[in-house]
Amino acid sequence: MLERGEVANSWRRERWESLRLLTPNWQSRLPGFRYEGPDPDGYMSAAEVAEFIELFAKVSRAPVRTGVNVTSVRQAGDGYLVTTSDGEIACRTVVIASGACNRPSVPALSQAVPAVVEQLTPLAYRGPGQLPEGGVLVVGASATGVQLAAEIKRSGRPVILSVGEHVRLPRVYRGRDVLWWMDASGVWDQRYDEVDDLTRARKLPSPQLVGTPERSTLDLNALTALGVELAGRLAMVRDGSALFSGGLRNVFSLADLKLNRLLDTFDEWALTSGRDSELGSPERPAPTGAPASPRLQVDLRGGEIRSIVWATGFRPDYGWLDVPVVDEKGQLRHEGGVVDAPGLYALGLPVLRRRRSSFICGIEDDARAVTGHLAGYLAGT
Ligand SMILES: Cc1cc2nc3c(=O)[nH]c(=O)nc-3n(C[C@H](O)[C@H](O)[C@H](O)COP(=O)(O)OP(=O)(O)OC[C@H]3O[C@@H](n4cnc5c(N)ncnc54)[C@H](O)[C@@H]3O)c2cc1C
């Protein structure tokens, strides 16, 4: 196992200071290893996640070689030649577990932002103190965007949040964490080959969730109550102005509709599984409230906005992979982790084999299936 940094590098180096997992502690499961602390319903800080993974590496005696950067993997004979900062390795098979979120995904329109406005990505953001005083435009309203918008607003800065397609979730439903419902009702069990539109499922934005001791919901209504101003999707930057799409109400209605459908699924499952009586009563959150007249334009040169945070997602980095298995969108071509080249495998990608694969707790089943295939390949079966 080659790691360019330390064990749990992404959790040590690439997360903002206040970040906590949005999955509850009891859901932090790795093969044969689980959270056993005093707060199963709490949410780990990034430092605690790093400790958790480090302990797993020790207990599982994973043969990790840290500080070894892979600079190239290419086909050689019936296997691969891996070039690293510490020499070359020839091997029959390679498992790519280099992460799905190595780089920020920033839209090209960022290049038209006037130089007076500072731009930051979540990989570089550590806390609001890093930002200049004054207004902040946060682009993207998924888990990262809503969390950063709330934190920056609480630091006293005016915040505009640009909202596109998003996944709204309450933190708690009928007395249970919403991710308990995802797990228990089987939603997260859905296999990649049962999903209607797999490409879309793999690109689905992360849910609007935050892990706090109060288990509070951080949806757009909560942000409005905090004083965050909501605007539409950032469509263009022209002549120094940010132009936002209209139709915010439609975007909100769609997210509300999908949320209510999901809650219907949960309620149905509660009835059919006989768990209904042990849970609180079904409830529906208030619809997302739209501002009376959302702004369609903000002048980025006028001083109102001093910085932009691009919470527009992440993408993997396969710059070191010299095997033609990456598509034009920069994603690996694979079938449930079996990559489109003999002996090449992948783990740790969204909806790799199940919806659960996007989360830490998804790795156990995925790893079993992928290593099963790999062992068969090595055995020539
Ligand atoms: C902001 C954020 C919040 C998240 N919150 C949650 C959450 O609440 N719950 C949850 O379950 N999941 C969450 N996730 C998803 C989570 O990151 C994954 O579930 C998990 O960390 C993936 O682990 P991984 O080992 O596959 O990838 P990573 O953690 O990205 O690890 C990949 C490793 O590969 C190393 N690497 C990359 N390229 C090379 C190279 N060329 N040579 C050598 N080493 C290399 C990197 O240094 C890194 O250590 C979150 C992700 C992000 C980005």
mmCIF file of C-alpha atoms in Angstrom, residues 109-286:
data_model
loop_
_atom_site.group_PDB
_atom_site.id
_atom_site.type_symbol
_atom_site.label_atom_id
_atom_site.label_comp_id
_atom_site.label_asym_id
_atom_site.label_seq_id
_atom_site.Cartn_x
_atom_site.Cartn_y
_atom_site.Cartn_z
ATOM 1 C CA LEU A 109 -16.378 30.970 -15.381
ATOM 2 C CA SER A 110 -14.187 31.554 -12.294
ATOM 3 C CA GLN A 111 -11.547 32.880 -14.700
ATOM 4 C CA ALA A 112 -13.754 35.892 -15.445
ATOM 5 C CA VAL A 113 -13.958 36.910 -11.760
ATOM 6 C CA PRO A 114 -12.281 40.317 -11.246
ATOM 7 C CA ALA A 115 -8.876 40.158 -9.532
ATOM 8 C CA VAL A 116 -10.094 42.276 -6.574
ATOM 9 C CA VAL A 117 -12.153 39.292 -5.398
ATOM 10 C CA GLU A 118 -10.216 36.541 -3.589
ATOM 11 C CA GLN A 119 -11.095 32.998 -4.626
ATOM 12 C CA LEU A 120 -10.787 29.929 -2.435
ATOM 13 C CA THR A 121 -11.646 26.240 -2.728
ATOM 14 C CA PRO A 122 -12.681 23.968 0.147
ATOM 15 C CA LEU A 123 -9.348 22.120 -0.110
ATOM 16 C CA ALA A 124 -7.528 25.367 0.776
ATOM 17 C CA TYR A 125 -10.167 26.752 3.183
ATOM 18 C CA ARG A 126 -9.418 26.200 6.883
ATOM 19 C CA GLY A 127 -11.681 28.743 8.573
ATOM 20 C CA PRO A 128 -13.368 32.133 8.090
ATOM 21 C CA GLY A 129 -10.343 33.983 9.539
ATOM 22 C CA GLN A 130 -8.571 33.236 6.265
ATOM 23 C CA LEU A 131 -11.056 35.368 4.318
ATOM 24 C CA PRO A 132 -10.846 39.143 3.933
ATOM 25 C CA GLU A 133 -13.416 41.141 5.914
ATOM 26 C CA GLY A 134 -16.549 41.850 3.885
ATOM 27 C CA GLY A 135 -19.086 39.947 1.838
ATOM 28 C CA VAL A 136 -18.580 36.355 0.697
ATOM 29 C CA LEU A 137 -20.198 34.549 -2.199
ATOM 30 C CA VAL A 138 -20.375 30.807 -1.570
ATOM 31 C CA VAL A 139 -21.114 28.929 -4.784
ATOM 32 C CA GLY A 140 -22.775 25.526 -4.304
ATOM 33 C CA ALA A 141 -25.297 24.414 -1.695
ATOM 34 C CA SER A 142 -24.373 20.793 -1.023
ATOM 35 C CA ALA A 143 -22.827 19.573 2.243
ATOM 36 C CA THR A 144 -19.672 21.674 1.854
ATOM 37 C CA GLY A 145 -21.443 24.840 0.672
ATOM 38 C CA VAL A 146 -24.116 24.892 3.378
ATOM 39 C CA GLN A 147 -21.577 24.166 6.119
ATOM 40 C CA LEU A 148 -19.172 26.882 4.972
ATOM 41 C CA ALA A 149 -21.968 29.425 4.357
ATOM 42 C CA ALA A 150 -23.207 28.942 7.942
ATOM 43 C CA GLU A 151 -19.729 29.153 9.456
ATOM 44 C CA ILE A 152 -18.762 32.255 7.457
ATOM 45 C CA LYS A 153 -22.064 33.984 8.257
ATOM 46 C CA ARG A 154 -21.543 33.281 11.963
ATOM 47 C CA SER A 155 -18.107 34.962 11.689
ATOM 48 C CA GLY A 156 -19.975 38.227 10.985
ATOM 49 C CA ARG A 157 -19.525 38.382 7.211
ATOM 50 C CA PRO A 158 -22.496 38.895 4.885
ATOM 51 C CA VAL A 159 -22.965 35.733 2.803
ATOM 52 C CA ILE A 160 -24.725 35.122 -0.495
ATOM 53 C CA LEU A 161 -25.209 31.427 -1.251
ATOM 54 C CA SER A 162 -25.632 30.481 -4.892
ATOM 55 C CA VAL A 163 -27.926 27.444 -5.061
ATOM 56 C CA GLY A 164 -28.245 24.955 -7.921
ATOM 57 C CA GLU A 165 -29.553 21.400 -7.836
ATOM 58 C CA HIS A 166 -29.262 20.067 -4.294
ATOM 59 C CA VAL A 167 -30.292 17.231 -1.996
ATOM 60 C CA ARG A 168 -32.270 18.391 1.021
ATOM 61 C CA LEU A 169 -32.373 16.172 4.128
ATOM 62 C CA PRO A 170 -33.444 16.715 7.727
ATOM 63 C CA ARG A 171 -30.791 15.676 10.247
ATOM 64 C CA VAL A 172 -33.307 13.692 12.287
ATOM 65 C CA TYR A 173 -36.529 12.044 11.087
ATOM 66 C CA ARG A 174 -39.079 10.455 13.431
ATOM 67 C CA GLY A 175 -36.483 10.539 16.199
ATOM 68 C CA ARG A 176 -33.705 8.786 14.236
ATOM 69 C CA ASP A 177 -30.728 10.139 12.318
ATOM 70 C CA VAL A 178 -31.715 10.372 8.655
ATOM 71 C CA LEU A 179 -28.701 8.231 7.746
ATOM 72 C CA TRP A 180 -30.041 5.502 10.044
ATOM 73 C CA TRP A 181 -33.080 5.496 7.759
ATOM 74 C CA MET A 182 -30.892 5.293 4.642
ATOM 75 C CA ASP A 183 -29.160 2.279 6.143
ATOM 76 C CA ALA A 184 -32.104 0.480 7.757
ATOM 77 C CA SER A 185 -34.626 0.964 4.945
ATOM 78 C CA GLY A 186 -32.218 -0.438 2.360
ATOM 79 C CA VAL A 187 -31.898 2.775 0.303
ATOM 80 C CA TRP A 188 -28.106 2.671 0.664
ATOM 81 C CA ASP A 189 -28.106 -1.033 -0.238
ATOM 82 C CA GLN A 190 -29.261 -0.364 -3.778
ATOM 83 C CA ARG A 191 -26.714 -1.922 -6.141
ATOM 84 C CA TYR A 192 -25.023 0.011 -8.945
ATOM 85 C CA ASP A 193 -26.586 -2.286 -11.551
ATOM 86 C CA GLU A 194 -30.094 -1.624 -10.150
ATOM 87 C CA VAL A 195 -29.803 2.178 -10.265
ATOM 88 C CA ASP A 196 -31.815 3.711 -13.148
ATOM 89 C CA ASP A 197 -29.283 6.334 -14.168
ATOM 90 C CA LEU A 198 -25.892 5.303 -12.796
ATOM 91 C CA THR A 199 -23.961 8.231 -14.284
ATOM 92 C CA ARG A 200 -26.346 10.619 -12.583
ATOM 93 C CA ALA A 201 -26.278 8.698 -9.289
ATOM 94 C CA ARG A 202 -22.489 8.882 -9.274
ATOM 95 C CA LYS A 203 -22.614 12.648 -9.811
ATOM 96 C CA LEU A 204 -25.355 13.286 -7.250
ATOM 97 C CA PRO A 205 -24.473 16.222 -4.970
ATOM 98 C CA SER A 206 -23.750 15.397 -1.322
ATOM 99 C CA PRO A 207 -26.756 15.922 0.990
ATOM 100 C CA GLN A 208 -27.263 19.162 2.911
ATOM 101 C CA LEU A 209 -26.162 17.752 6.262
ATOM 102 C CA VAL A 210 -23.859 18.765 9.083
ATOM 103 C CA GLY A 211 -22.744 16.764 12.116
ATOM 104 C CA THR A 212 -23.254 18.795 15.321
ATOM 105 C CA PRO A 213 -23.846 17.765 18.941
ATOM 106 C CA GLU A 214 -27.347 19.325 18.689
ATOM 107 C CA ARG A 215 -28.104 17.191 15.607
ATOM 108 C CA SER A 216 -29.501 20.302 13.934
ATOM 109 C CA THR A 217 -30.786 20.455 10.369
ATOM 110 C CA LEU A 218 -28.811 22.702 8.032
ATOM 111 C CA ASP A 219 -31.143 23.160 5.085
ATOM 112 C CA LEU A 220 -31.820 26.370 3.176
ATOM 113 C CA ASN A 221 -34.552 27.423 5.624
ATOM 114 C CA ALA A 222 -32.024 27.173 8.464
ATOM 115 C CA LEU A 223 -29.538 29.255 6.460
ATOM 116 C CA THR A 224 -32.163 31.910 5.698
ATOM 117 C CA ALA A 225 -32.935 32.080 9.424
ATOM 118 C CA LEU A 226 -29.210 32.645 10.039
ATOM 119 C CA GLY A 227 -29.255 35.596 7.628
ATOM 120 C CA VAL A 228 -27.642 33.956 4.581
ATOM 121 C CA GLU A 229 -29.003 35.428 1.327
ATOM 122 C CA LEU A 230 -30.032 32.808 -1.255
ATOM 123 C CA ALA A 231 -29.460 33.353 -4.967
ATOM 124 C CA GLY A 232 -29.894 31.103 -8.004
ATOM 125 C CA ARG A 233 -27.275 29.028 -9.763
ATOM 126 C CA LEU A 234 -24.247 31.072 -10.840
ATOM 127 C CA ALA A 235 -24.745 31.131 -14.607
ATOM 128 C CA MET A 236 -22.142 33.571 -15.830
ATOM 129 C CA VAL A 237 -19.611 36.229 -14.858
ATOM 130 C CA ARG A 238 -19.855 39.071 -17.353
ATOM 131 C CA ASP A 239 -18.340 42.560 -17.263
ATOM 132 C CA GLY A 240 -17.338 42.037 -13.636
ATOM 133 C CA SER A 241 -20.820 40.967 -12.493
ATOM 134 C CA ALA A 242 -22.014 37.590 -11.264
ATOM 135 C CA LEU A 243 -25.266 36.628 -12.997
ATOM 136 C CA PHE A 244 -27.554 34.128 -11.272
ATOM 137 C CA SER A 245 -30.269 31.966 -12.855
ATOM 138 C CA GLY A 246 -33.869 32.724 -12.032
ATOM 139 C CA GLY A 247 -36.321 29.975 -11.188
ATOM 140 C CA LEU A 248 -35.118 29.525 -7.612
ATOM 141 C CA ARG A 249 -38.623 28.447 -6.601
ATOM 142 C CA ASN A 250 -38.537 25.575 -9.105
ATOM 143 C CA VAL A 251 -35.162 24.404 -7.827
ATOM 144 C CA PHE A 252 -36.501 24.464 -4.263
ATOM 145 C CA SER A 253 -39.747 22.675 -5.209
ATOM 146 C CA LEU A 254 -37.818 19.895 -6.905
ATOM 147 C CA ALA A 255 -35.599 19.331 -3.852
ATOM 148 C CA ASP A 256 -38.673 19.411 -1.563
ATOM 149 C CA LEU A 257 -40.482 16.943 -3.820
ATOM 150 C CA LYS A 258 -37.552 14.500 -3.797
ATOM 151 C CA LEU A 259 -37.214 14.836 -0.034
ATOM 152 C CA ASN A 260 -40.907 14.088 0.519
ATOM 153 C CA ARG A 261 -40.690 11.060 -1.781
ATOM 154 C CA LEU A 262 -37.754 9.752 0.212
ATOM 155 C CA LEU A 263 -39.633 10.282 3.492
ATOM 156 C CA ASP A 264 -42.613 8.396 1.953
ATOM 157 C CA THR A 265 -40.240 5.511 1.205
ATOM 158 C CA PHE A 266 -39.046 5.554 4.823
ATOM 159 C CA ASP A 267 -42.630 5.581 6.168
ATOM 160 C CA GLU A 268 -43.610 2.673 3.934
ATOM 161 C CA TRP A 269 -40.583 0.682 5.053
ATOM 162 C CA ALA A 270 -41.417 1.414 8.711
ATOM 163 C CA LEU A 271 -44.898 -0.046 8.177
ATOM 164 C CA THR A 272 -43.883 -3.115 6.167
ATOM 165 C CA SER A 273 -40.965 -3.964 8.446
ATOM 166 C CA GLY A 274 -43.122 -3.717 11.581
ATOM 167 C CA ARG A 275 -40.954 -0.940 13.070
ATOM 168 C CA ASP A 276 -43.619 1.792 12.818
ATOM 169 C CA SER A 277 -44.691 1.733 16.457
ATOM 170 C CA GLU A 278 -41.180 2.153 17.854
ATOM 171 C CA LEU A 279 -40.588 5.336 15.819
ATOM 172 C CA GLY A 280 -41.972 8.870 16.183
ATOM 173 C CA SER A 281 -44.888 10.003 14.023
ATOM 174 C CA PRO A 282 -44.418 10.743 10.333
ATOM 175 C CA GLU A 283 -43.832 14.425 9.711
ATOM 176 C CA ARG A 284 -43.027 16.653 6.751
ATOM 177 C CA PRO A 285 -40.658 19.649 6.911
ATOM 178 C CA ALA A 286 -41.933 23.065 5.823
#
